[in-house]
PDB file of C-alpha atoms in Angstrom:
ATOM      1  CA  MET A  10     103.083 114.875 134.197  1.00  0.00           C
ATOM      2  CA  SER A  11     106.617 115.520 133.644  1.00  0.00           C
ATOM      3  CA  VAL A  12     107.841 112.217 131.682  1.00  0.00           C
ATOM      4  CA  ASP A  13     111.582 111.275 131.957  1.00  0.00           C
ATOM      5  CA  LEU A  14     113.142 108.500 129.875  1.00  0.00           C
ATOM      6  CA  SER A  15     116.775 108.975 130.215  1.00  0.00           C
ATOM      7  CA  TYR A  16     117.732 105.837 132.225  1.00  0.00           C
ATOM      8  CA  LEU A  17     115.911 103.797 127.998  1.00  0.00           C
ATOM      9  CA  THR A  18     118.264 103.155 126.097  1.00  0.00           C
ATOM     10  CA  LEU A  19     117.546 102.510 122.136  1.00  0.00           C
ATOM     11  CA  GLU A  20     119.361  99.386 122.497  1.00  0.00           C
ATOM     12  CA  GLU A  21     117.178  98.128 125.755  1.00  0.00           C
ATOM     13  CA  ALA A  22     114.222  99.581 124.102  1.00  0.00           C
ATOM     14  CA  LYS A  23     114.576  97.370 121.220  1.00  0.00           C
ATOM     15  CA  GLU A  24     115.557  94.340 122.914  1.00  0.00           C
ATOM     16  CA  SER A  25     112.177  94.382 124.766  1.00  0.00           C
ATOM     17  CA  LEU A  26     110.187  94.812 121.828  1.00  0.00           C
ATOM     18  CA  CYS A  27     111.895  92.241 120.543  1.00  0.00           C
ATOM     19  CA  GLN A  28     112.032  89.942 123.003  1.00  0.00           C
ATOM     20  CA  HIS A  29     108.470  90.964 124.559  1.00  0.00           C
ATOM     21  CA  GLN A  30     107.123  92.808 121.245  1.00  0.00           C
ATOM     22  CA  TYR A  31     106.260  95.354 124.160  1.00  0.00           C
ATOM     23  CA  LEU A  32     108.397  97.893 126.182  1.00  0.00           C
ATOM     24  CA  GLN A  33     106.958  99.239 129.488  1.00  0.00           C
ATOM     25  CA  VAL A  34     107.682 102.636 130.469  1.00  0.00           C
ATOM     26  CA  PRO A  35     106.875 104.547 133.654  1.00  0.00           C
ATOM     27  CA  PHE A  36     103.403 106.142 133.377  1.00  0.00           C
ATOM     28  CA  SER A  37     102.287 107.742 136.311  1.00  0.00           C
ATOM     29  CA  LEU A  38      99.360 110.753 136.913  1.00  0.00           C
ATOM     30  CA  PRO A  39      98.058 112.009 139.452  1.00  0.00           C
ATOM     31  CA  THR A  40      95.829 110.188 141.683  1.00  0.00           C
ATOM     32  CA  ASN A  41      92.203 109.365 140.327  1.00  0.00           C
ATOM     33  CA  THR A  42      93.449 110.597 136.759  1.00  0.00           C
ATOM     34  CA  ILE A  43      92.275 107.941 135.091  1.00  0.00           C
ATOM     35  CA  GLU A  44      89.991 106.281 137.365  1.00  0.00           C
ATOM     36  CA  GLU A  45      87.799 110.167 137.289  1.00  0.00           C
ATOM     37  CA  ALA A  46      87.744 110.138 133.534  1.00  0.00           C
ATOM     38  CA  VAL A  47      86.886 106.367 133.052  1.00  0.00           C
ATOM     39  CA  GLN A  48      83.915 107.318 135.357  1.00  0.00           C
ATOM     40  CA  ALA A  49      83.217 110.383 133.247  1.00  0.00           C
ATOM     41  CA  PHE A  50      82.984 108.302 130.162  1.00  0.00           C
ATOM     42  CA  PHE A  51      80.734 105.743 131.860  1.00  0.00           C
ATOM     43  CA  ARG A  52      78.705 108.788 132.430  1.00  0.00           C
ATOM     44  CA  PHE A  53      78.938 110.086 128.717  1.00  0.00           C
ATOM     45  CA  LEU A  54      77.654 106.575 127.926  1.00  0.00           C
ATOM     46  CA  GLN A  55      74.218 107.225 129.693  1.00  0.00           C
ATOM     47  CA  GLU A  56      73.700 110.619 127.654  1.00  0.00           C
ATOM     48  CA  PRO A  57      70.920 110.204 124.949  1.00  0.00           C
ATOM     49  CA  GLU A  58      71.645 108.868 122.019  1.00  0.00           C
ATOM     50  CA  ASP A  59      71.701 111.736 119.583  1.00  0.00           C
ATOM     51  CA  VAL A  60      74.266 114.080 122.240  1.00  0.00           C
ATOM     52  CA  LYS A  61      76.315 110.512 122.479  1.00  0.00           C
ATOM     53  CA  ASN A  62      76.810 111.061 118.834  1.00  0.00           C
ATOM     54  CA  HIS A  63      77.013 114.147 117.712  1.00  0.00           C
ATOM     55  CA  ILE A  64      80.705 114.455 118.035  1.00  0.00           C
ATOM     56  CA  ASP A  65      81.790 112.748 114.626  1.00  0.00           C
ATOM     57  CA  PHE A  66      85.204 113.807 112.364  1.00  0.00           C
ATOM     58  CA  ASN A  67      87.268 111.548 110.683  1.00  0.00           C
ATOM     59  CA  MET A  68      91.274 113.098 111.051  1.00  0.00           C
ATOM     60  CA  SER A  69      92.173 111.299 107.849  1.00  0.00           C
ATOM     61  CA  GLU A  70      90.566 109.511 105.221  1.00  0.00           C
ATOM     62  CA  LYS A  71      93.765 106.851 104.870  1.00  0.00           C
ATOM     63  CA  HIS A  72      93.878 105.501 108.175  1.00  0.00           C
ATOM     64  CA  ARG A  73      91.219 103.996 110.116  1.00  0.00           C
ATOM     65  CA  ARG A  74      92.529 105.566 113.056  1.00  0.00           C
ATOM     66  CA  GLY A  75      92.018 108.148 112.494  1.00  0.00           C
ATOM     67  CA  ASP A  76      87.872 108.423 113.420  1.00  0.00           C
ATOM     68  CA  VAL A  77      87.142 110.645 116.434  1.00  0.00           C
ATOM     69  CA  GLY A  78      83.988 110.212 118.753  1.00  0.00           C
ATOM     70  CA  LEU A  79      81.929 106.992 119.960  1.00  0.00           C
ATOM     71  CA  LYS A  80      82.120 103.747 118.002  1.00  0.00           C
ATOM     72  CA  ARG A  81      80.227 100.766 118.400  1.00  0.00           C
ATOM     73  CA  ARG A  82      81.118  97.163 117.756  1.00  0.00           C
ATOM     74  CA  ASN A  83      78.790  94.434 117.892  1.00  0.00           C
ATOM     75  CA  PRO A  84      78.910  90.483 117.415  1.00  0.00           C
ATOM     76  CA  ASP A  85      77.255  90.324 113.957  1.00  0.00           C
ATOM     77  CA  ASP A  86      79.662  92.861 112.518  1.00  0.00           C
ATOM     78  CA  HIS A  87      81.792  91.151 109.880  1.00  0.00           C
ATOM     79  CA  ILE A  88      84.736  89.639 111.360  1.00  0.00           C
ATOM     80  CA  TYR A  89      85.460  91.461 114.874  1.00  0.00           C
ATOM     81  CA  ASN A  90      82.462  89.664 116.573  1.00  0.00           C
ATOM     82  CA  ASP A  91      83.541  91.908 119.707  1.00  0.00           C
ATOM     83  CA  SER A  92      81.013  93.531 121.686  1.00  0.00           C
ATOM     84  CA  LYS A  93      82.125  96.550 122.766  1.00  0.00           C
ATOM     85  CA  GLU A  94      81.903 100.147 122.330  1.00  0.00           C
ATOM     86  CA  PHE A  95      84.862 103.107 121.934  1.00  0.00           C
ATOM     87  CA  PHE A  96      85.435 107.045 122.192  1.00  0.00           C
ATOM     88  CA  HIS A  97      88.423 108.490 120.326  1.00  0.00           C
ATOM     89  CA  PHE A  98      89.466 111.634 121.816  1.00  0.00           C
ATOM     90  CA  HIS A  99      91.678 114.121 120.294  1.00  0.00           C
ATOM     91  CA  PRO A 100      92.143 118.173 121.512  1.00  0.00           C
ATOM     92  CA  GLU A 101      90.819 119.417 118.825  1.00  0.00           C
ATOM     93  CA  ILE A 102      87.770 118.452 119.599  1.00  0.00           C
ATOM     94  CA  PHE A 103      87.414 121.719 121.785  1.00  0.00           C
ATOM     95  CA  GLU A 104      88.412 123.689 118.398  1.00  0.00           C
ATOM     96  CA  LYS A 105      84.940 122.207 116.475  1.00  0.00           C
ATOM     97  CA  TYR A 106      82.483 121.306 119.151  1.00  0.00           C
ATOM     98  CA  SER A 107      83.123 124.404 121.534  1.00  0.00           C
ATOM     99  CA  GLU A 108      79.640 125.502 121.646  1.00  0.00           C
ATOM    100  CA  PHE A 109      77.785 121.909 121.529  1.00  0.00           C
ATOM    101  CA  LEU A 110      80.536 121.238 124.628  1.00  0.00           C
ATOM    102  CA  LYS A 111      78.983 124.613 126.083  1.00  0.00           C
ATOM    103  CA  GLU A 112      75.620 123.185 126.054  1.00  0.00           C
ATOM    104  CA  ASN A 113      76.386 119.639 127.349  1.00  0.00           C
ATOM    105  CA  PRO A 114      78.158 119.452 130.572  1.00  0.00           C
ATOM    106  CA  VAL A 115      78.584 115.640 130.827  1.00  0.00           C
ATOM    107  CA  VAL A 116      79.946 115.512 127.479  1.00  0.00           C
ATOM    108  CA  LEU A 117      82.301 118.619 128.486  1.00  0.00           C
ATOM    109  CA  ASP A 118      83.259 116.814 131.878  1.00  0.00           C
ATOM    110  CA  PHE A 119      84.469 113.465 130.010  1.00  0.00           C
ATOM    111  CA  MET A 120      86.479 116.183 127.978  1.00  0.00           C
ATOM    112  CA  MET A 121      88.231 117.954 130.162  1.00  0.00           C
ATOM    113  CA  LYS A 122      88.999 114.634 132.190  1.00  0.00           C
ATOM    114  CA  ALA A 123      90.606 112.737 129.155  1.00  0.00           C
ATOM    115  CA  GLN A 124      92.728 115.895 127.816  1.00  0.00           C
ATOM    116  CA  PRO A 125      95.400 115.298 130.577  1.00  0.00           C
ATOM    117  CA  ILE A 126      95.554 111.663 129.881  1.00  0.00           C
ATOM    118  CA  TRP A 127      95.982 112.453 126.069  1.00  0.00           C
ATOM    119  CA  LYS A 128      98.530 115.074 126.700  1.00  0.00           C
ATOM    120  CA  ALA A 129     100.502 112.006 128.944  1.00  0.00           C
ATOM    121  CA  GLY A 130     100.005 109.537 126.656  1.00  0.00           C
ATOM    122  CA  TYR A 131     101.275 112.006 123.918  1.00  0.00           C
ATOM    123  CA  GLU A 132     104.460 113.008 125.743  1.00  0.00           C
ATOM    124  CA  THR A 133     105.264 109.687 126.308  1.00  0.00           C
ATOM    125  CA  ALA A 134     105.134 108.494 123.055  1.00  0.00           C
ATOM    126  CA  TYR A 135     107.257 110.987 121.727  1.00  0.00           C
ATOM    127  CA  LYS A 136     109.964 110.427 124.324  1.00  0.00           C
ATOM    128  CA  ILE A 137     109.528 106.782 123.411  1.00  0.00           C
ATOM    129  CA  LEU A 138     110.357 107.559 119.430  1.00  0.00           C
ATOM    130  CA  GLU A 139     112.725 110.302 120.662  1.00  0.00           C
ATOM    131  CA  LYS A 140     115.037 107.020 121.720  1.00  0.00           C
ATOM    132  CA  PHE A 141     114.812 105.829 117.568  1.00  0.00           C
ATOM    133  CA  GLU A 142     115.244 109.399 115.701  1.00  0.00           C
ATOM    134  CA  PRO A 143     119.061 108.607 115.660  1.00  0.00           C
ATOM    135  CA  GLU A 144     118.945 105.091 113.956  1.00  0.00           C
ATOM    136  CA  PHE A 145     115.569 106.367 111.864  1.00  0.00           C
ATOM    137  CA  PRO A 146     116.105 109.649 110.965  1.00  0.00           C
ATOM    138  CA  LYS A 147     112.339 111.942 110.734  1.00  0.00           C
ATOM    139  CA  THR A 148     110.429 109.562 112.688  1.00  0.00           C
ATOM    140  CA  ILE A 149     109.672 112.186 114.680  1.00  0.00           C
ATOM    141  CA  ASP A 150     108.525 114.486 112.373  1.00  0.00           C
ATOM    142  CA  LYS A 151     106.690 112.082 110.459  1.00  0.00           C
ATOM    143  CA  ILE A 152     104.392 111.426 113.727  1.00  0.00           C
ATOM    144  CA  PHE A 153     104.530 114.969 114.978  1.00  0.00           C
ATOM    145  CA  GLY A 154     105.109 117.015 112.285  1.00  0.00           C
ATOM    146  CA  ALA A 155     101.307 117.706 111.667  1.00  0.00           C
ATOM    147  CA  LYS A 156      99.305 120.663 112.325  1.00  0.00           C
ATOM    148  CA  HIS A 157      97.337 118.006 114.321  1.00  0.00           C
ATOM    149  CA  PRO A 158      99.034 115.150 114.797  1.00  0.00           C
ATOM    150  CA  HIS A 159      97.106 111.715 114.470  1.00  0.00           C
ATOM    151  CA  VAL A 160      97.350 110.603 118.032  1.00  0.00           C
ATOM    152  CA  LEU A 161      94.138 109.333 119.049  1.00  0.00           C
ATOM    153  CA  LEU A 162      93.350 108.102 122.743  1.00  0.00           C
ATOM    154  CA  ARG A 163      90.785 105.755 123.056  1.00  0.00           C
ATOM    155  CA  PHE A 164      87.935 104.947 126.295  1.00  0.00           C
ATOM    156  CA  LEU A 165      87.050 101.115 125.894  1.00  0.00           C
ATOM    157  CA  ASN A 166      83.929  99.419 127.196  1.00  0.00           C
ATOM    158  CA  TYR A 167      84.070  95.503 127.140  1.00  0.00           C
ATOM    159  CA  HIS A 168      80.976  94.038 127.425  1.00  0.00           C
ATOM    160  CA  TRP A 169      80.512  90.730 129.020  1.00  0.00           C
ATOM    161  CA  VAL A 170      80.886  87.594 127.042  1.00  0.00           C
ATOM    162  CA  GLN A 171      81.356  84.140 128.278  1.00  0.00           C
ATOM    163  CA  SER A 172      84.134  83.491 130.665  1.00  0.00           C
ATOM    164  CA  GLY A 173      87.698  82.476 128.311  1.00  0.00           C
ATOM    165  CA  LYS A 174      86.245  84.029 125.404  1.00  0.00           C
ATOM    166  CA  TYR A 175      87.599  87.023 123.858  1.00  0.00           C
ATOM    167  CA  LEU A 176      87.015  89.928 124.660  1.00  0.00           C
ATOM    168  CA  ALA A 177      89.161  91.705 121.728  1.00  0.00           C
ATOM    169  CA  LYS A 178      89.833  88.561 119.125  1.00  0.00           C
ATOM    170  CA  PRO A 179      93.488  88.724 117.797  1.00  0.00           C
ATOM    171  CA  HIS A 180      94.679  91.369 115.306  1.00  0.00           C
ATOM    172  CA  PHE A 181      97.495  93.759 114.693  1.00  0.00           C
ATOM    173  CA  ASP A 182      96.490  97.282 115.608  1.00  0.00           C
ATOM    174  CA  ALA A 183      96.054  99.462 112.629  1.00  0.00           C
ATOM    175  CA  GLY A 184      98.184 102.295 113.535  1.00  0.00           C
ATOM    176  CA  ALA A 185     102.215 102.367 113.575  1.00  0.00           C
ATOM    177  CA  PHE A 186     102.255 102.485 117.417  1.00  0.00           C
ATOM    178  CA  THR A 187     100.328 102.146 120.717  1.00  0.00           C
ATOM    179  CA  LEU A 188     100.608 102.502 123.905  1.00  0.00           C
ATOM    180  CA  ALA A 189      98.633 100.370 125.957  1.00  0.00           C
ATOM    181  CA  ILE A 190      97.996 102.858 129.355  1.00  0.00           C
ATOM    182  CA  ALA A 191      95.695 101.291 131.658  1.00  0.00           C
ATOM    183  CA  GLU A 192      93.074  98.667 132.497  1.00  0.00           C
ATOM    184  CA  SER A 193      90.288  97.709 134.621  1.00  0.00           C
ATOM    185  CA  GLU A 194      91.384  93.584 134.682  1.00  0.00           C
ATOM    186  CA  PRO A 195      93.962  91.323 133.303  1.00  0.00           C
ATOM    187  CA  GLY A 196      93.268  89.638 129.950  1.00  0.00           C
ATOM    188  CA  LEU A 197      95.694  91.291 127.183  1.00  0.00           C
ATOM    189  CA  ARG A 198      97.803  88.474 125.458  1.00  0.00           C
ATOM    190  CA  MET A 199     100.766  89.965 123.245  1.00  0.00           C
ATOM    191  CA  GLY A 200     103.077  87.946 121.325  1.00  0.00           C
ATOM    192  CA  ALA A 201     104.617  87.791 117.957  1.00  0.00           C
ATOM    193  CA  ASP A 202     101.920  85.500 115.970  1.00  0.00           C
ATOM    194  CA  PRO A 203      99.100  83.011 117.692  1.00  0.00           C
ATOM    195  CA  ALA A 204     101.763  80.138 118.699  1.00  0.00           C
ATOM    196  CA  SER A 205     103.756  83.335 121.357  1.00  0.00           C
ATOM    197  CA  LEU A 206     100.442  85.187 122.700  1.00  0.00           C
ATOM    198  CA  ARG A 207     101.374  85.290 126.015  1.00  0.00           C
ATOM    199  CA  LEU A 208      98.976  87.046 129.240  1.00  0.00           C
ATOM    200  CA  VAL A 209     100.941  90.273 129.929  1.00  0.00           C
ATOM    201  CA  GLU A 210     101.580  91.957 133.453  1.00  0.00           C
ATOM    202  CA  HIS A 211     100.189  95.574 133.042  1.00  0.00           C
ATOM    203  CA  LYS A 212     102.699  97.320 136.000  1.00  0.00           C
ATOM    204  CA  GLU A 213     101.117  99.806 138.110  1.00  0.00           C
ATOM    205  CA  ASP A 214     101.919 103.400 137.060  1.00  0.00           C
ATOM    206  CA  HIS A 215     103.319 102.274 133.742  1.00  0.00           C
ATOM    207  CA  ALA A 216     102.171 101.633 130.076  1.00  0.00           C
ATOM    208  CA  MET A 217     102.988  99.193 127.387  1.00  0.00           C
ATOM    209  CA  PHE A 218     104.125 100.763 123.889  1.00  0.00           C
ATOM    210  CA  PHE A 219     104.445  98.319 121.207  1.00  0.00           C
ATOM    211  CA  PHE A 220     104.838  98.560 117.262  1.00  0.00           C
ATOM    212  CA  SER A 221     101.666  98.288 115.005  1.00  0.00           C
ATOM    213  CA  SER A 222     100.792  97.265 111.847  1.00  0.00           C
ATOM    214  CA  ASN A 223     101.690 100.446 109.879  1.00  0.00           C
ATOM    215  CA  TYR A 224     104.893 100.699 111.388  1.00  0.00           C
ATOM    216  CA  GLN A 225     107.167 100.411 108.562  1.00  0.00           C
ATOM    217  CA  LYS A 226     105.809 103.812 107.321  1.00  0.00           C
ATOM    218  CA  VAL A 227     107.436 105.311 109.753  1.00  0.00           C
ATOM    219  CA  MET A 228     110.736 103.125 110.706  1.00  0.00           C
ATOM    220  CA  ASP A 229     111.957 101.166 107.534  1.00  0.00           C
ATOM    221  CA  THR A 230     113.253  97.977 109.894  1.00  0.00           C
ATOM    222  CA  GLN A 231     112.063  94.274 110.000  1.00  0.00           C
ATOM    223  CA  ALA A 232     114.269  93.741 113.270  1.00  0.00           C
ATOM    224  CA  ILE A 233     110.905  94.397 115.740  1.00  0.00           C
ATOM    225  CA  LYS A 234     107.527  92.930 114.727  1.00  0.00           C
ATOM    226  CA  PRO A 235     104.527  94.653 115.358  1.00  0.00           C
ATOM    227  CA  ALA A 236     102.686  92.949 118.288  1.00  0.00           C
ATOM    228  CA  TRP A 237      99.701  90.307 117.677  1.00  0.00           C
ATOM    229  CA  HIS A 238      97.277  90.826 120.732  1.00  0.00           C
ATOM    230  CA  ASP A 239      94.006  89.674 122.015  1.00  0.00           C
ATOM    231  CA  VAL A 240      91.754  90.397 125.492  1.00  0.00           C
ATOM    232  CA  ILE A 241      90.287  87.361 126.544  1.00  0.00           C
ATOM    233  CA  GLN A 242      87.724  87.201 129.596  1.00  0.00           C
ATOM    234  CA  LEU A 243      89.390  85.651 133.027  1.00  0.00           C
ATOM    235  CA  ASP A 244      86.827  86.592 135.802  1.00  0.00           C
ATOM    236  CA  GLU A 245      83.405  84.919 135.852  1.00  0.00           C
ATOM    237  CA  THR A 246      82.444  87.274 138.739  1.00  0.00           C
ATOM    238  CA  LYS A 247      81.968  89.821 135.583  1.00  0.00           C
ATOM    239  CA  ILE A 248      78.611  88.044 134.587  1.00  0.00           C
ATOM    240  CA  GLY A 249      75.704  90.313 134.878  1.00  0.00           C
ATOM    241  CA  LYS A 250      78.041  93.697 135.669  1.00  0.00           C
ATOM    242  CA  PRO A 251      77.544  96.881 133.673  1.00  0.00           C
ATOM    243  CA  TYR A 252      80.985  95.929 131.675  1.00  0.00           C
ATOM    244  CA  ALA A 253      83.501  93.209 131.458  1.00  0.00           C
ATOM    245  CA  ARG A 254      86.813  95.008 131.801  1.00  0.00           C
ATOM    246  CA  TRP A 255      87.832  99.301 130.552  1.00  0.00           C
ATOM    247  CA  ALA A 256      91.086 100.427 128.895  1.00  0.00           C
ATOM    248  CA  VAL A 257      92.467 103.411 128.016  1.00  0.00           C
ATOM    249  CA  VAL A 258      94.585 103.231 124.907  1.00  0.00           C
ATOM    250  CA  LEU A 259      96.718 105.663 122.962  1.00  0.00           C
ATOM    251  CA  PHE A 260      96.541 105.110 118.940  1.00  0.00           C
ATOM    252  CA  ILE A 261      99.786 107.063 117.615  1.00  0.00           C
ATOM    253  CA  GLU A 262      99.714 106.750 113.676  1.00  0.00           C
ATOM    254  CA  SER A 263     101.853 109.344 110.851  1.00  0.00           C
ATOM    255  CA  PHE A 264      99.907 112.136 109.011  1.00  0.00           C
ATOM    256  CA  GLY A 265      99.170 111.355 105.014  1.00  0.00           C
ATOM    257  CA  VAL A 266      99.739 107.104 104.724  1.00  0.00           C
ATOM    258  CA  GLU A 267      97.239 105.016 104.038  1.00  0.00           C
ATOM    259  CA  ALA A 268      96.153 101.861 106.381  1.00  0.00           C
ATOM    260  CA  LEU A 269      97.168  98.012 105.742  1.00  0.00           C
ATOM    261  CA  PRO A 270      93.378  96.307 105.064  1.00  0.00           C
ATOM    262  CA  ARG A 271      92.046  94.340 107.421  1.00  0.00           C
ATOM    263  CA  SER A 272      92.935  91.155 105.448  1.00  0.00           C
ATOM    264  CA  GLU A 273      96.573  91.655 106.801  1.00  0.00           C
ATOM    265  CA  THR A 274      95.582  93.532 110.715  1.00  0.00           C
ATOM    266  CA  ARG A 275      93.238  90.172 111.161  1.00  0.00           C
ATOM    267  CA  LYS A 276      95.354  87.503 109.152  1.00  0.00           C
ATOM    268  CA  TRP A 277      95.793  85.314 111.891  1.00  0.00           C
ATOM    269  CA  TYR A 278      92.508  85.568 113.516  1.00  0.00           C
ATOM    270  CA  VAL A 279      90.353  82.082 112.689  1.00  0.00           C
ATOM    271  CA  PRO A 280      86.774  81.873 114.118  1.00  0.00           C
ATOM    272  CA  GLU A 281      86.042  79.897 117.173  1.00  0.00           C
ATOM    273  CA  GLY A 282      86.161  76.375 116.693  1.00  0.00           C
ATOM    274  CA  GLY A 283      88.552  76.827 113.394  1.00  0.00           C
ATOM    275  CA  ASP A 284      91.778  75.602 112.837  1.00  0.00           C
ATOM    276  CA  GLN A 285      94.159  78.307 114.078  1.00  0.00           C
ATOM    277  CA  GLU A 286      98.054  76.574 112.877  1.00  0.00           C
ATOM    278  CA  SER A 287      96.573  75.859 108.990  1.00  0.00           C
ATOM    279  CA  GLU A 288      95.428  79.353 108.822  1.00  0.00           C
ATOM    280  CA  ARG A 289      98.375  80.791 110.250  1.00  0.00           C
ATOM    281  CA  ARG A 290     100.498  78.764 107.474  1.00  0.00           C
ATOM    282  CA  LYS A 291      97.978  80.099 105.184  1.00  0.00           C
ATOM    283  CA  THR A 292      98.615  83.010 105.551  1.00  0.00           C
ATOM    284  CA  SER A 293     101.908  83.815 107.015  1.00  0.00           C
TER     285      SER A 293
END
């Protein structure tokens, strides 16, 4: 995929990020590339537990977006209360698990189908962040200067919950930047804070770039705010289906930095039935 963002100026990018908390950019891969990778992900999820969980390493102990492999969240886990499972892909998997992949064709097929999406996401993120380089020198080096840049592709399977309920609780992402590449259903809401959350229309053949909680480790600015966001269930017909929603997302983090605590990335989250406005005043 050739990434051409020559049409986009830094001022236009900043204006969109300031007004909407996200920037939509072209992201066009060959027909069915993403859908085939998602189907390979679901086939992977049918593999035995020992196979699914074999790939497991961390690219950095300092931040929570360095974990590669299959991860799960259950409704009873601490403050998340989400029901989902996801896989973090990075090309380093091919180096670390070459023999395992040869012996497990379903896993290898998933990795091979994930790789071109990761590459396209990497190149798109690079081109976007390159726009900021004149105003924020060393932005590119802080992200992409590592031997293995901490750029992870997440394949995400949300389990069904009651329509109108959260599929993903409100939060800031833990990394520096995020590129939302694809989703099977609408339901993503974004804003600067709880009061400004709005449903986002994900344009076809586009990805959505936004700042995440740790962006100031890369760019020293207060002008652009990270995107507070959640995912809600809108479609009641998903009752009884194998999944409520899938999504493909790229997480981008600077290397050698420490992540913010969950008290910051979830600072405005209030369990259902709580007083979100009073909580927002407390934690602002």
